[in-house]
mmCIF file of C-alpha atoms in Angstrom:
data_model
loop_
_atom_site.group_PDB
_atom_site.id
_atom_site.type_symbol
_atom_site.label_atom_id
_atom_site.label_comp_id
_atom_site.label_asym_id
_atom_site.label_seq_id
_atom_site.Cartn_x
_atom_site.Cartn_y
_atom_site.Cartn_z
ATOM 1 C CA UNK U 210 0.000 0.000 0.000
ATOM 2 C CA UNK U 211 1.618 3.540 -1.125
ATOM 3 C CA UNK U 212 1.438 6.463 1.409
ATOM 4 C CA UNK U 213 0.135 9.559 -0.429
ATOM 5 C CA UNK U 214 1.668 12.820 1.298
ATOM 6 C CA UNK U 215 0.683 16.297 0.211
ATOM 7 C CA UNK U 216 3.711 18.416 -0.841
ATOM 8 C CA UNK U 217 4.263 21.660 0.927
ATOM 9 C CA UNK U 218 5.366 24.860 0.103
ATOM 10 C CA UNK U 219 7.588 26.686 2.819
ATOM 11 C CA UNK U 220 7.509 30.325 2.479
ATOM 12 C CA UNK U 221 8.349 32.914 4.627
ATOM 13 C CA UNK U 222 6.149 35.680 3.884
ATOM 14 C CA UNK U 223 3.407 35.509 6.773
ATOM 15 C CA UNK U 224 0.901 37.476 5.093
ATOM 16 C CA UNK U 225 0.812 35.008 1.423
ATOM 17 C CA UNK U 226 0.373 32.245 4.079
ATOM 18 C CA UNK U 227 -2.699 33.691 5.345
ATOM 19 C CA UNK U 228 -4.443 34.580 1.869
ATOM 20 C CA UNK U 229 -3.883 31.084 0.886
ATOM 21 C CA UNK U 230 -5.402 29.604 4.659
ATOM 22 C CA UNK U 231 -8.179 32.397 4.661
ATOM 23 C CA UNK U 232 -10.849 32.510 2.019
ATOM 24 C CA UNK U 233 -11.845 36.311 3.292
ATOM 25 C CA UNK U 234 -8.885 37.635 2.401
ATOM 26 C CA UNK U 235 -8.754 36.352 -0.544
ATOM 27 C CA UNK U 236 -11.801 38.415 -1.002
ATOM 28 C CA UNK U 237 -10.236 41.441 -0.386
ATOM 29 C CA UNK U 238 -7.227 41.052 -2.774
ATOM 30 C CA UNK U 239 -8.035 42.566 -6.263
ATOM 31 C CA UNK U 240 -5.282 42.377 -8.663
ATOM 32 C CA UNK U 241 -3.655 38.607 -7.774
ATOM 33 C CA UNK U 242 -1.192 36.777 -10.538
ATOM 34 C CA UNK U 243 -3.091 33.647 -11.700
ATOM 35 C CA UNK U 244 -0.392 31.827 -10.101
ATOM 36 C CA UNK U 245 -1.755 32.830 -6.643
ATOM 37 C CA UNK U 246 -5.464 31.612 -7.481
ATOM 38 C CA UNK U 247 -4.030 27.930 -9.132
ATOM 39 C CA UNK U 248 -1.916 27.414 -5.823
ATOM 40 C CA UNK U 249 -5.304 28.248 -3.452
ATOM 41 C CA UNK U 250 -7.582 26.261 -5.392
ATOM 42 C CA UNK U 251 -5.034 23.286 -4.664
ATOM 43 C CA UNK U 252 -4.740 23.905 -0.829
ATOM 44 C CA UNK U 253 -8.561 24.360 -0.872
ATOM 45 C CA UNK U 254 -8.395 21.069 -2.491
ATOM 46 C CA UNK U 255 -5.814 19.152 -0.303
ATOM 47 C CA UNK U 256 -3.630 18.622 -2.797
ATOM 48 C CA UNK U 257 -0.955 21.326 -1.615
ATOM 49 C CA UNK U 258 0.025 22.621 2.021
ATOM 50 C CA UNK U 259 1.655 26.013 2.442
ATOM 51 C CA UNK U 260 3.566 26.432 5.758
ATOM 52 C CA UNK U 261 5.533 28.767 7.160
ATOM 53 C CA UNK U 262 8.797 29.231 7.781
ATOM 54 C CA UNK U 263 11.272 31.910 9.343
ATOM 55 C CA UNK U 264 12.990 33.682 7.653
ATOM 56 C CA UNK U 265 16.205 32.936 9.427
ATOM 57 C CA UNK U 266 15.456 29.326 8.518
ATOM 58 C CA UNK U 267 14.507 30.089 4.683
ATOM 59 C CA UNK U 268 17.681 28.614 3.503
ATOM 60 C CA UNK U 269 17.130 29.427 -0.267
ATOM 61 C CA UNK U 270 17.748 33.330 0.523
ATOM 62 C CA UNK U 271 21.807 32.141 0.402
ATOM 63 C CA UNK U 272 20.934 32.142 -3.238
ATOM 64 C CA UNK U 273 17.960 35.021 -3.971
ATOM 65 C CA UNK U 274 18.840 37.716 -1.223
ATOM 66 C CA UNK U 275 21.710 39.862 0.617
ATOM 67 C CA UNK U 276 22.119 38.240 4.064
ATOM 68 C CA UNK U 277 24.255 38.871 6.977
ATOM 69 C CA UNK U 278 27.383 36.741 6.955
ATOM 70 C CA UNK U 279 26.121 34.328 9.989
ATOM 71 C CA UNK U 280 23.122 33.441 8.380
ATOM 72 C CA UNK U 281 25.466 33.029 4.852
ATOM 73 C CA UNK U 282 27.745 30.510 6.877
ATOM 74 C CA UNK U 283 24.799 28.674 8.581
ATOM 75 C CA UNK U 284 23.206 28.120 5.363
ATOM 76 C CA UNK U 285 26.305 26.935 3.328
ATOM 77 C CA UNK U 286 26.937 24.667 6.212
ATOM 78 C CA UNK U 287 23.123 23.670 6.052
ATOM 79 C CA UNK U 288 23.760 22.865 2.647
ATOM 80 C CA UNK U 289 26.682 20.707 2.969
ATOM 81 C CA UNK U 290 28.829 23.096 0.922
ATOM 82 C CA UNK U 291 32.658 23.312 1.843
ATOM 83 C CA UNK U 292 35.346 25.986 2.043
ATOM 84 C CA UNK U 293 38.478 24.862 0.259
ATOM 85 C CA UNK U 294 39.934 24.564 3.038
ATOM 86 C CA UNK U 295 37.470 22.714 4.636
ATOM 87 C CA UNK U 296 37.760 20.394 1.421
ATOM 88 C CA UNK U 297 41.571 20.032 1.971
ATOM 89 C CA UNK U 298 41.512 19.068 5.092
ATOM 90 C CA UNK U 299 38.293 16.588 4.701
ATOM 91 C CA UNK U 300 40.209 15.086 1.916
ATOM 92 C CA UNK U 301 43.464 14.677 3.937
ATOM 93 C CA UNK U 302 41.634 12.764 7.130
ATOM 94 C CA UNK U 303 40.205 10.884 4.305
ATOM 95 C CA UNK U 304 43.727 9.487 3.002
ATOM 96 C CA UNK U 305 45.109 8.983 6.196
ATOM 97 C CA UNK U 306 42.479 7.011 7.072
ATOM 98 C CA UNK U 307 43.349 5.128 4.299
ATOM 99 C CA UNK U 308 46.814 4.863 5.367
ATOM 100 C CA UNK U 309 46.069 3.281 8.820
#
């Protein structure tokens, strides 16, 4: 038997998450790219699940927005990407455990 999970969307704009949650705002918003209306007529449907998350956390600004060098290095080390330095020195403890 296959598990069927809904995808989600993670975004970290507070107010999109509540337009696509709240059918009276939607209401209220007059000039809306099509996208907007496809993506709420899927949640409505529970096909789709839009949550939020902080922006602190929204590790895809490392490659859309100017952040603060902490958040930079906690992202690249979220994402598993190495200095070259850090690359050296992974790849030497590599070969000497080799050696042993």
């Amino acid at each position: 038997m296959s598990v069927s999970k809904v995808p989600i969307i993670w975004c970290d704009n507070s107010s999109m998450v509540s337009v696509t949650e709240n059918p009276t705002h939607h209401t209220k918003m007059k000039h809306v790219e099509i996208d907007h209306h496809f993506v709420r007529e899927k949640i409505l449907a529970g096909s789709l699940q839009v949550n939020l998350v902080p922006s602190t956390q929204q590790i895809a600004d490392v490659l859309t927005k100017p952040i603060t060098p902490k958040l930079f290095s906690n992202f690249r080390h979220a994402l598993r990407v190495l200095t070259s330095k850090e690359f050296c020195n992974s790849k030497d403890k590599q070969a000497e455990g080799m050696l042993e």
